[in-house]
CSV table of C-alpha atoms and ligand atoms in Angstrom, one decimal:
chain,number,residue,atom,x,y,z
A,1,MET,CA,132.3,92.8,119.1
A,2,PRO,CA,129.7,91.6,116.5
A,3,THR,CA,130.6,88.2,115.3
A,4,TYR,CA,131.3,88.2,111.6
A,5,PRO,CA,128.8,86.3,109.5
A,6,PRO,CA,130.2,83.5,107.2
A,7,GLU,CA,129.8,84.7,103.6
A,8,PRO,CA,126.7,83.0,102.0
A,9,PHE,CA,128.6,82.3,98.9
A,10,ARG,CA,131.9,80.8,97.8
A,11,ILE,CA,134.6,82.2,95.4
A,12,LYS,CA,135.1,80.9,91.9
A,13,MET,CA,137.1,83.6,90.2
A,14,VAL,CA,139.6,85.9,91.8
A,15,GLU,CA,141.1,89.3,90.9
A,16,PRO,CA,144.7,89.8,92.4
A,17,ILE,CA,145.3,92.9,94.4
A,18,ARG,CA,148.7,94.2,95.7
A,19,LEU,CA,150.0,96.7,98.2
A,20,VAL,CA,152.6,99.0,96.8
A,21,SER,CA,155.5,100.1,98.8
A,22,PRO,CA,155.0,103.2,101.2
A,23,GLU,CA,157.4,105.1,98.8
A,24,GLU,CA,155.3,104.4,95.9
A,25,ARG,CA,152.2,105.4,97.7
A,26,ARG,CA,153.6,108.7,98.6
A,27,LYS,CA,154.5,109.3,94.9
A,28,ALA,CA,151.1,108.2,93.8
A,29,ILE,CA,149.1,110.4,96.1
A,30,GLN,CA,151.2,113.5,95.3
A,31,ALA,CA,150.9,112.9,91.7
A,32,ALA,CA,147.1,112.7,92.3
A,33,GLY,CA,147.0,116.2,93.8
A,34,TYR,CA,146.0,114.5,97.1
A,35,ASN,CA,142.6,113.6,95.6
A,36,VAL,CA,142.0,109.8,95.9
A,37,PHE,CA,139.6,109.8,93.0
A,38,ALA,CA,142.7,110.6,90.7
A,39,LEU,CA,144.8,107.5,92.0
A,40,ARG,CA,145.3,104.6,89.7
A,41,ALA,CA,143.2,101.5,90.9
A,42,GLU,CA,146.4,99.4,90.5
A,43,ASP,CA,148.3,101.5,93.2
A,44,ILE,CA,145.4,100.6,95.8
A,45,PHE,CA,145.2,97.5,98.0
A,46,ILE,CA,141.6,97.7,99.4
A,47,ASP,CA,139.2,99.9,97.4
A,48,LEU,CA,136.5,101.5,99.6
A,49,LEU,CA,135.9,104.5,97.5
A,50,THR,CA,132.4,103.4,96.8
A,51,ASP,CA,130.1,100.4,96.7
A,52,SER,CA,128.8,101.7,93.4
A,53,GLY,CA,129.2,99.2,90.5
A,54,THR,CA,132.0,97.5,92.4
A,55,GLY,CA,130.2,94.6,93.7
A,56,ALA,CA,130.9,91.0,92.5
A,57,MET,CA,128.2,89.6,90.2
A,58,SER,CA,126.9,86.2,90.8
A,59,ASP,CA,127.2,83.1,88.5
A,60,ARG,CA,123.5,83.7,87.5
A,61,GLN,CA,124.1,87.3,86.6
A,62,TRP,CA,127.1,86.3,84.3
A,63,GLY,CA,124.9,83.7,82.8
A,64,ALA,CA,122.1,86.1,82.2
A,65,LEU,CA,124.6,88.6,80.7
A,66,MET,CA,125.3,85.9,78.0
A,67,GLN,CA,121.7,86.0,76.9
A,68,GLY,CA,121.5,89.7,76.4
A,69,ASP,CA,119.5,90.8,73.4
A,70,GLU,CA,121.2,93.6,71.7
A,71,SER,CA,118.3,94.6,69.6
A,72,TYR,CA,118.0,98.4,69.3
A,73,ALA,CA,114.4,98.4,70.2
A,74,GLY,CA,112.0,96.1,72.3
A,75,ALA,CA,114.8,93.6,73.1
A,76,ARG,CA,113.8,90.5,75.2
A,77,SER,CA,116.4,91.8,77.8
A,78,PHE,CA,114.1,94.9,78.2
A,79,LEU,CA,111.0,92.9,78.7
A,80,ARG,CA,112.9,90.7,81.3
A,81,LEU,CA,113.8,93.8,83.2
A,82,GLU,CA,110.5,95.2,82.8
A,83,LYS,CA,109.0,92.1,84.4
A,84,ALA,CA,111.3,92.4,87.4
A,85,VAL,CA,110.8,96.1,87.8
A,86,HIS,CA,107.0,95.8,87.9
A,87,ASP,CA,107.0,92.9,90.1
A,88,ILE,CA,109.2,94.3,92.7
A,89,PHE,CA,108.3,98.2,92.5
A,90,GLY,CA,104.9,98.2,90.9
A,91,PHE,CA,105.1,101.5,89.1
A,92,ASN,CA,103.2,101.9,86.0
A,93,TYR,CA,105.9,103.0,83.7
A,94,PHE,CA,109.8,102.7,83.7
A,95,VAL,CA,112.8,103.5,81.7
A,96,PRO,CA,116.3,102.1,82.1
A,97,ALA,CA,119.1,104.8,82.4
A,98,HIS,CA,122.9,104.3,82.3
A,99,GLN,CA,123.1,105.1,86.0
A,100,GLY,CA,121.3,106.9,88.9
A,101,ARG,CA,122.6,110.4,87.9
A,102,ALA,CA,121.2,110.0,84.5
A,103,ALA,CA,117.7,109.4,85.9
A,104,GLU,CA,118.0,112.2,88.1
A,105,ASN,CA,119.2,114.4,85.2
A,106,ILE,CA,116.2,113.3,83.1
A,107,LEU,CA,113.8,113.7,86.1
A,108,SER,CA,115.3,117.3,86.8
A,109,ALA,CA,115.1,118.4,83.3
A,110,CYS,CA,111.4,117.4,83.1
A,111,LEU,CA,110.3,118.9,86.4
A,112,VAL,CA,112.6,121.4,87.9
A,113,LYS,CA,112.2,125.2,87.1
A,114,PRO,CA,114.6,127.8,88.3
A,115,GLY,CA,113.9,128.9,91.9
A,116,GLN,CA,111.9,125.8,92.7
A,117,TYR,CA,112.6,123.8,95.9
A,118,VAL,CA,112.9,120.0,96.2
A,119,PRO,CA,112.8,118.8,99.8
A,120,SER,CA,114.1,115.5,100.9
A,121,ASN,CA,115.5,113.8,104.0
A,122,MET,CA,119.1,114.4,102.5
A,123,HIS,CA,119.9,114.6,98.8
A,124,PHE,CA,122.9,112.6,97.7
A,125,ASP,CA,125.5,114.7,96.0
A,126,THR,CA,124.6,113.8,92.3
A,127,THR,CA,120.9,114.4,93.0
A,128,ASP,CA,121.8,117.8,94.8
A,129,ALA,CA,123.9,118.8,91.9
A,130,ASN,CA,121.3,117.7,89.2
A,131,ILE,CA,118.6,119.9,91.0
A,132,ARG,CA,121.0,122.8,91.2
A,133,ALA,CA,122.1,122.5,87.7
A,134,ARG,CA,118.4,123.3,86.6
A,135,GLY,CA,118.4,126.4,88.9
A,136,GLY,CA,116.5,124.3,91.6
A,137,ARG,CA,117.2,124.4,95.4
A,138,PRO,CA,117.6,121.0,97.1
A,139,THR,CA,116.6,121.2,100.7
A,140,ASN,CA,117.5,118.7,103.4
A,141,LEU,CA,114.9,118.0,106.3
A,142,VAL,CA,116.4,115.0,108.0
A,143,ILE,CA,115.4,114.5,111.8
A,144,GLU,CA,117.8,116.2,114.2
A,145,GLU,CA,119.2,113.0,115.5
A,146,ALA,CA,121.0,112.4,112.2
A,147,SER,CA,123.5,115.0,113.0
A,148,ASP,CA,124.5,113.5,116.2
A,149,PRO,CA,126.9,110.7,115.4
A,150,SER,CA,126.5,108.7,118.7
A,151,ASN,CA,122.6,108.9,118.8
A,152,MET,CA,121.4,105.3,118.4
A,153,HIS,CA,118.0,106.2,116.8
A,154,PRO,CA,117.0,103.1,114.8
A,155,PHE,CA,115.9,105.1,111.7
A,156,LYS,CA,118.2,108.0,111.5
A,157,GLY,CA,117.4,108.6,107.9
A,158,ASN,CA,113.7,109.7,108.8
A,159,MET,CA,112.4,113.1,107.6
A,160,ASP,CA,111.4,115.5,110.2
A,161,ILE,CA,107.7,115.4,109.4
A,162,ALA,CA,107.0,118.7,111.4
A,163,LYS,CA,109.8,120.6,109.5
A,164,LEU,CA,108.7,119.1,106.1
A,165,LYS,CA,105.1,120.4,106.8
A,166,ALA,CA,106.4,123.9,107.9
A,167,PHE,CA,108.6,124.0,104.9
A,168,ILE,CA,105.7,123.2,102.3
A,169,GLU,CA,103.6,125.8,104.1
A,170,LYS,CA,106.3,128.5,104.1
A,171,ILE,CA,107.5,127.8,100.2
A,172,GLY,CA,104.0,126.9,98.9
A,173,PRO,CA,103.3,123.7,97.2
A,174,GLU,CA,103.3,125.4,93.7
A,175,ASN,CA,106.9,126.0,94.3
A,176,ILE,CA,107.8,122.5,94.9
A,177,PRO,CA,107.6,120.3,91.5
A,178,PHE,CA,108.3,117.1,93.6
A,179,GLY,CA,109.4,115.9,97.0
A,180,MET,CA,112.0,113.2,97.7
A,181,MET,CA,113.2,110.6,100.1
A,182,THR,CA,116.7,109.1,99.9
A,183,ILE,CA,116.5,105.4,101.1
A,184,THR,CA,118.8,104.5,102.8
A,185,ASN,CA,120.3,108.0,103.4
A,186,ASN,CA,123.6,107.7,101.8
A,187,ALA,CA,125.0,111.3,102.6
A,188,GLY,CA,123.8,110.8,106.3
A,189,GLY,CA,125.6,107.6,107.2
A,190,GLY,CA,123.6,104.9,105.0
A,191,GLN,CA,120.9,105.2,107.6
A,192,PRO,CA,117.5,103.7,107.1
A,193,ILE,CA,114.0,105.3,106.9
A,194,SER,CA,111.1,103.5,108.7
A,195,MET,CA,107.9,102.5,107.0
A,196,ALA,CA,106.0,104.7,109.4
A,197,ASN,CA,108.1,107.8,108.3
A,198,LEU,CA,107.7,107.0,104.6
A,199,ARG,CA,103.9,106.8,105.2
A,200,ALA,CA,103.9,110.3,106.9
A,201,VAL,CA,106.0,111.9,104.2
A,202,SER,CA,103.8,110.4,101.5
A,203,LYS,CA,100.8,111.8,103.3
A,204,ALA,CA,102.5,115.2,103.8
A,205,TYR,CA,103.3,115.4,100.1
A,206,HIS,CA,100.1,114.1,98.7
A,207,SER,CA,97.9,116.2,100.9
A,208,GLN,CA,99.4,119.2,99.3
A,209,GLY,CA,99.3,117.7,95.7
A,210,ILE,CA,103.1,117.4,95.5
A,211,PRO,CA,104.3,114.2,93.7
A,212,PHE,CA,106.6,112.0,95.8
A,213,PHE,CA,109.8,110.4,94.4
A,214,LEU,CA,112.2,107.9,96.0
A,215,ASP,CA,115.8,108.0,95.5
A,216,ALA,CA,116.1,104.2,96.0
A,217,ALA,CA,119.6,103.0,95.4
A,218,ARG,CA,119.5,100.9,98.6
A,219,TYR,CA,116.0,99.7,98.6
A,220,ALA,CA,116.9,96.2,99.8
A,221,GLU,CA,119.1,97.2,102.6
A,222,ASN,CA,116.4,99.6,103.8
A,223,SER,CA,113.8,96.9,103.6
A,224,TYR,CA,116.0,94.5,105.6
A,225,PHE,CA,116.6,97.3,108.4
A,226,ILE,CA,112.6,97.7,108.5
A,227,LYS,CA,112.5,94.0,108.9
A,228,LEU,CA,114.9,93.9,111.7
A,229,ARG,CA,114.0,97.1,113.5
A,230,GLU,CA,110.4,98.1,113.0
A,231,PRO,CA,107.5,96.6,114.9
A,232,GLY,CA,105.2,94.5,112.9
A,233,TYR,CA,107.7,93.6,110.0
A,234,ALA,CA,109.7,90.9,111.4
A,235,ASP,CA,107.7,88.1,109.7
A,236,LYS,CA,107.3,90.0,106.4
A,237,SER,CA,109.7,89.2,103.4
A,238,THR,CA,112.1,92.0,102.1
A,239,LEU,CA,110.2,91.7,98.8
A,240,ASP,CA,106.9,92.4,100.4
A,241,ILE,CA,108.3,95.2,102.5
A,242,THR,CA,109.9,96.7,99.3
A,243,ARG,CA,106.5,96.5,97.6
A,244,GLU,CA,104.8,98.4,100.5
A,245,MET,CA,107.6,101.2,100.4
A,246,PHE,CA,107.3,101.8,96.8
A,247,ALA,CA,103.4,101.8,96.8
A,248,LEU,CA,103.7,105.1,98.9
A,249,ALA,CA,105.5,106.9,96.0
A,250,ASP,CA,104.6,108.2,92.6
A,251,GLY,CA,108.0,107.3,91.2
A,252,MET,CA,111.7,106.7,91.8
A,253,CYS,CA,115.2,107.3,90.6
A,254,MET,CA,117.6,104.4,91.2
A,255,SER,CA,121.2,103.7,90.7
A,256,ALA,CA,121.3,99.9,90.2
A,257,LYS,CA,125.0,99.9,90.7
A,258,LYS,CA,124.2,99.4,94.5
A,259,ASP,CA,121.7,97.0,95.7
A,260,ALA,CA,121.0,95.5,92.3
A,261,ILE,CA,124.7,94.4,92.2
A,262,VAL,CA,125.4,95.4,88.7
A,263,ASN,CA,128.5,97.2,87.3
A,264,ILE,CA,126.4,99.7,85.5
A,265,GLY,CA,122.7,100.7,85.3
A,266,GLY,CA,119.8,102.7,86.6
A,267,LEU,CA,116.0,103.0,86.6
A,268,LEU,CA,113.6,105.9,86.3
A,269,CYS,CA,109.9,104.9,87.2
A,270,VAL,CA,106.7,106.9,87.3
A,271,ASN,CA,103.0,106.4,87.5
A,272,ASP,CA,102.0,109.5,85.6
A,273,GLU,CA,101.6,108.7,81.8
A,274,ALA,CA,102.1,112.3,80.7
A,275,LEU,CA,105.3,112.6,82.7
A,276,TYR,CA,106.4,109.1,81.2
A,277,ARG,CA,106.2,110.6,77.6
A,278,THR,CA,108.2,113.6,78.4
A,279,ILE,CA,110.7,111.4,80.1
A,280,CYS,CA,110.9,109.2,77.0
A,281,ASN,CA,111.6,112.0,74.7
A,282,GLU,CA,114.2,113.6,77.1
A,283,LEU,CA,115.7,110.0,77.4
A,284,ILE,CA,116.0,109.6,73.6
A,285,LEU,CA,117.6,113.0,73.4
A,286,ARG,CA,120.2,112.3,76.1
A,287,GLU,CA,120.5,108.6,76.6
A,288,GLY,CA,119.2,106.3,74.1
A,289,PHE,CA,115.9,104.6,73.2
A,290,TYR,CA,113.5,104.0,76.0
A,291,THR,CA,114.0,100.2,76.0
A,292,TYR,CA,117.8,100.4,76.5
A,293,GLY,CA,118.4,104.0,78.0
A,294,GLY,CA,122.1,103.9,77.4
A,295,LEU,CA,122.8,100.3,78.4
A,296,ALA,CA,123.6,97.3,76.5
A,297,GLY,CA,121.0,94.5,76.4
A,298,ARG,CA,123.2,92.3,78.5
A,299,ASP,CA,123.4,95.0,81.2
A,300,LEU,CA,119.6,95.0,81.5
A,301,ASP,CA,119.6,91.3,82.0
A,302,ALA,CA,122.2,91.2,84.6
A,303,MET,CA,120.0,94.1,86.4
A,304,ALA,CA,116.8,91.9,86.1
A,305,VAL,CA,118.6,89.1,88.1
A,306,GLY,CA,120.5,91.4,90.5
A,307,LEU,CA,117.4,93.3,91.6
A,308,TYR,CA,116.1,89.9,93.1
A,309,GLU,CA,119.6,88.9,94.5
A,310,GLY,CA,119.8,92.1,96.4
A,311,LEU,CA,116.7,91.2,98.4
A,312,ASP,CA,117.9,87.7,99.3
A,313,GLU,CA,117.7,87.7,103.1
A,314,ALA,CA,120.7,85.5,103.9
A,315,TYR,CA,122.8,87.9,101.7
A,316,LEU,CA,121.5,90.9,103.5
A,317,ALA,CA,122.1,89.4,106.9
A,318,TYR,CA,125.6,88.8,105.8
A,319,ARG,CA,126.0,92.3,104.2
A,320,LEU,CA,124.7,94.3,107.2
A,321,GLY,CA,126.6,92.0,109.5
A,322,GLN,CA,129.8,92.7,107.7
A,323,THR,CA,129.2,96.5,107.9
A,324,ALA,CA,128.4,96.2,111.7
A,325,TYR,CA,131.6,94.3,112.1
A,326,LEU,CA,133.9,96.8,110.4
A,327,ALA,CA,132.4,99.6,112.4
A,328,ALA,CA,133.1,97.7,115.6
A,329,ILE,CA,136.8,97.1,114.8
A,330,ILE,CA,137.3,100.8,113.9
A,331,ASN,CA,135.7,101.9,117.0
A,332,ALA,CA,138.1,99.6,119.0
A,333,ALA,CA,141.0,101.2,117.0
A,334,GLY,CA,140.0,104.6,118.4
A,335,PHE,CA,137.8,106.2,115.9
A,336,PRO,CA,134.3,107.0,116.5
A,337,THR,CA,131.8,106.2,113.5
A,338,ILE,CA,128.3,107.1,112.9
A,339,GLN,CA,126.1,105.0,115.2
A,340,PRO,CA,124.4,102.8,114.7
A,341,ALA,CA,126.4,101.2,111.7
A,342,GLY,CA,124.7,101.8,108.4
A,343,GLY,CA,123.9,99.7,105.6
A,344,HIS,CA,126.7,99.9,102.8
A,345,ALA,CA,129.4,101.9,104.6
A,346,VAL,CA,131.2,102.9,107.7
A,347,TYR,CA,131.3,106.6,108.3
A,348,ILE,CA,134.3,107.7,110.4
A,349,ASP,CA,133.7,111.0,112.2
A,350,ALA,CA,136.9,112.6,111.2
A,351,GLY,CA,136.0,116.1,112.5
A,352,SER,CA,136.0,114.8,116.0
A,353,VAL,CA,139.3,112.8,115.8
A,354,LEU,CA,141.1,115.7,114.2
A,355,PRO,CA,139.9,118.7,116.0
A,356,GLN,CA,142.9,120.5,115.2
A,357,ILE,CA,141.8,120.9,111.5
A,358,PRO,CA,138.9,123.3,110.9
A,359,HIS,CA,135.9,122.8,108.5
A,360,GLY,CA,137.8,124.9,105.7
A,361,GLU,CA,140.9,122.7,105.9
A,362,PHE,CA,139.1,119.4,105.3
A,363,PRO,CA,139.7,117.1,108.2
A,364,GLY,CA,138.0,114.3,106.1
A,365,GLN,CA,140.4,114.7,103.3
A,366,ALA,CA,143.3,114.5,105.6
A,367,LEU,CA,142.3,111.3,107.0
A,368,ALA,CA,141.4,109.9,103.6
A,369,VAL,CA,144.9,110.8,102.5
A,370,GLU,CA,146.5,109.3,105.7
A,371,MET,CA,144.6,106.0,105.1
A,372,TYR,CA,146.1,105.6,101.6
A,373,LEU,CA,149.5,106.6,102.8
A,374,GLU,CA,149.4,104.1,105.8
A,375,GLY,CA,147.7,101.1,104.4
A,376,GLY,CA,146.9,101.5,100.6
A,377,ILE,CA,143.2,101.9,101.6
A,378,ARG,CA,141.0,104.3,99.5
A,379,SER,CA,138.1,105.8,101.2
A,380,CYS,CA,135.9,108.8,100.4
A,381,GLU,CA,135.6,112.2,102.1
A,382,ILE,CA,132.0,113.2,102.8
A,383,GLY,CA,132.3,116.6,104.4
A,384,SER,CA,133.3,120.1,103.4
A,385,VAL,CA,135.1,119.1,100.1
A,386,MET,CA,131.9,117.4,98.9
A,387,PHE,CA,129.1,119.6,100.5
A,388,ALA,CA,130.4,123.1,101.7
A,389,HIS,CA,128.8,125.6,99.2
A,390,PRO,CA,128.0,129.3,99.2
A,391,ASP,CA,124.5,130.4,100.3
A,392,PRO,CA,122.7,131.4,96.8
A,393,ASP,CA,121.3,134.5,98.6
A,394,SER,CA,124.2,135.8,100.9
A,395,GLY,CA,127.2,134.2,99.3
A,396,GLU,CA,128.5,133.0,102.8
A,397,ILE,CA,130.0,129.6,102.8
A,398,ILE,CA,127.7,126.8,104.5
A,399,TYR,CA,129.6,124.0,106.1
A,400,PRO,CA,128.1,120.4,106.6
A,401,SER,CA,127.5,119.7,110.3
A,402,LEU,CA,129.7,116.4,110.1
A,403,GLU,CA,133.1,116.0,108.7
A,404,LEU,CA,133.0,112.2,107.7
A,405,VAL,CA,135.2,109.6,106.0
A,406,ARG,CA,133.2,107.0,104.3
A,407,LEU,CA,134.4,103.4,103.9
A,408,ALA,CA,132.0,102.0,101.4
A,409,ILE,CA,132.0,98.2,101.1
A,410,PRO,CA,131.6,96.7,97.6
A,411,ARG,CA,129.1,93.9,97.8
A,412,ARG,CA,130.4,90.2,97.9
A,413,THR,CA,133.9,91.4,97.3
A,414,TYR,CA,136.1,91.6,100.5
A,415,THR,CA,136.5,89.1,103.2
A,416,GLN,CA,137.0,89.3,107.0
A,417,SER,CA,140.8,89.5,106.9
A,418,HIS,CA,140.4,92.6,104.7
A,419,MET,CA,138.2,94.0,107.2
A,420,ASP,CA,140.7,93.1,110.1
A,421,TYR,CA,143.5,94.8,107.9
A,422,ILE,CA,141.4,98.0,107.8
A,423,GLY,CA,141.1,98.1,111.6
A,424,ASP,CA,144.8,97.5,112.1
A,425,THR,CA,145.7,100.4,109.7
A,426,LEU,CA,143.5,102.7,111.5
A,427,ALA,CA,144.9,101.8,114.9
A,428,ARG,CA,148.3,102.8,113.7
A,429,ILE,CA,146.9,106.2,112.5
A,430,ALA,CA,145.1,106.8,115.7
A,431,SER,CA,148.4,106.8,117.6
A,432,ARG,CA,149.4,109.8,115.6
A,433,ALA,CA,146.3,111.5,114.8
A,434,ASP,CA,147.3,114.8,116.7
A,435,ASN,CA,150.0,115.4,114.0
A,436,LEU,CA,147.8,115.4,111.0
A,437,ARG,CA,147.4,118.7,109.1
A,438,GLY,CA,144.8,119.9,106.7
A,439,TYR,CA,144.6,120.8,103.1
A,440,LYS,CA,143.7,123.5,100.8
A,441,PHE,CA,142.3,123.5,97.1
A,442,THR,CA,144.7,124.4,94.4
A,443,TYR,CA,141.7,123.6,91.9
A,444,ALA,CA,138.2,123.2,92.4
A,445,PRO,CA,135.1,123.0,89.9
A,446,GLU,CA,131.8,124.7,90.9
A,447,LEU,CA,129.6,121.6,90.9
A,448,LEU,CA,130.7,118.0,92.3
A,449,ARG,CA,134.0,119.4,93.0
A,450,HIS,CA,135.3,116.3,95.0
A,451,PHE,CA,135.6,114.3,91.9
A,452,THR,CA,138.1,116.5,90.3
A,453,ALA,CA,139.7,118.9,92.8
A,454,LYS,CA,143.3,119.2,93.5
A,455,PHE,CA,144.9,119.8,96.9
A,456,GLN,CA,148.0,121.0,98.7
A,457,PRO,CA,148.9,119.9,102.2
A,458,LEU,CA,149.1,122.7,104.7
B,501,LIG,C1,125.0,106.4,94.0
B,501,LIG,C2,123.6,107.1,94.2
B,501,LIG,C3,123.1,108.0,93.3
B,501,LIG,C4,123.7,108.2,91.9
B,501,LIG,O1,123.9,106.9,91.2
B,501,LIG,P1,125.0,106.9,90.1
B,501,LIG,O2,124.6,105.5,89.7
B,501,LIG,O3,126.3,106.8,91.0
B,501,LIG,O4,124.9,107.8,89.1
B,501,LIG,C5,122.1,108.7,93.6
B,501,LIG,N1,121.5,108.6,94.8
B,501,LIG,C6,122.0,107.8,95.8
B,501,LIG,C7,121.3,107.7,97.2
B,501,LIG,C8,123.2,107.0,95.5
B,501,LIG,O5,123.5,106.3,96.6
């Protein structure tokens, strides 16, 4: 069992949470149409729905917030953020956006034409949907090891370089407006990507004249994994590793709600000046002027501080240690998880624990509902509810290879006893897993359906 690293912070403000009765939980989930997204937060004891925007800001971030400059254009807050973004990521141009998907929307609006393909290791759901919304075809080319939950590959988020080269050859670079990499690979278990792989991806895209964009929500966790696991990086700082990663790309989209530890915010960076101009126009149309991008000045300041705090190595050692600890106690409770433990979340392999529930009846959804009923814990299905979709050519439903339940850990928010409580709750569920049944949709929109779908137990 990995030891639990003592938190490298102490608590000076608390937010009460409460466990409502089993009867209230039953009523609440029923009223929510068995979709945990529709629960009221006050009915949840431990909320692991997402690590996005749910972390605890530091005293320094709250202090920076008070200095926000709310000028419409050219605010000091923007200049402070610009300095941090330039120092850490190094791109020529950047705009703030209100969150990651806004940056993806702007980028897709500027570059994706109907019928074009955008390869990546694995697109996250919002990236996937934003490319599809422009008629594009997101394509996942992650290494084979990623779909084997027990494979201990240290960089399971890596791109399959041979597949990527064959794909570019087959589709033709003229039909690929840009290529991507998601670091870390959220949809595939929060798994990191090695520097060597990023270098090879960059070369594969650039040799064909294809611009390379990073989807970089977890830049800091990825850097720390490289430091821990990739030969030659043990003595480099996470900041230097981050700079080396981003120097390989032509731009990035980023949700700052993850490693930059803010409640709202995102970034879109590019090196190309003409593209930057187009982005500014698109941003002004949809988000706001290019020096605030839909955010308040104070949000930009909190982000400027958070971008560095996310890179702090004592914090990252605690962060990845907490995740590894949670994975170990969940395994001890009888649930397999994606191995090795990822950065921001533990992914339970619901498909293998609930073999009686087929893909089309949503095993991950069944486990997520059960965790709420048993312990007031909110998690997130990452399986067929989120990713099954009809093939654009044949109309046949394509199911993802894994049916996962993600327990995302908000940053600097929960303690070891919360983690132990989660392990105890899962141990109780494990003893009756054979009796769990699946769900069917009573409502589902076409895109991003997990957010608003309604279900009925079978
Ligand atoms: C969260 C996330 C996004 C979307 O960002 P939002 O801020 O939620 O809009 C995109 N890509 C990845 C990898 C993410 O983790």
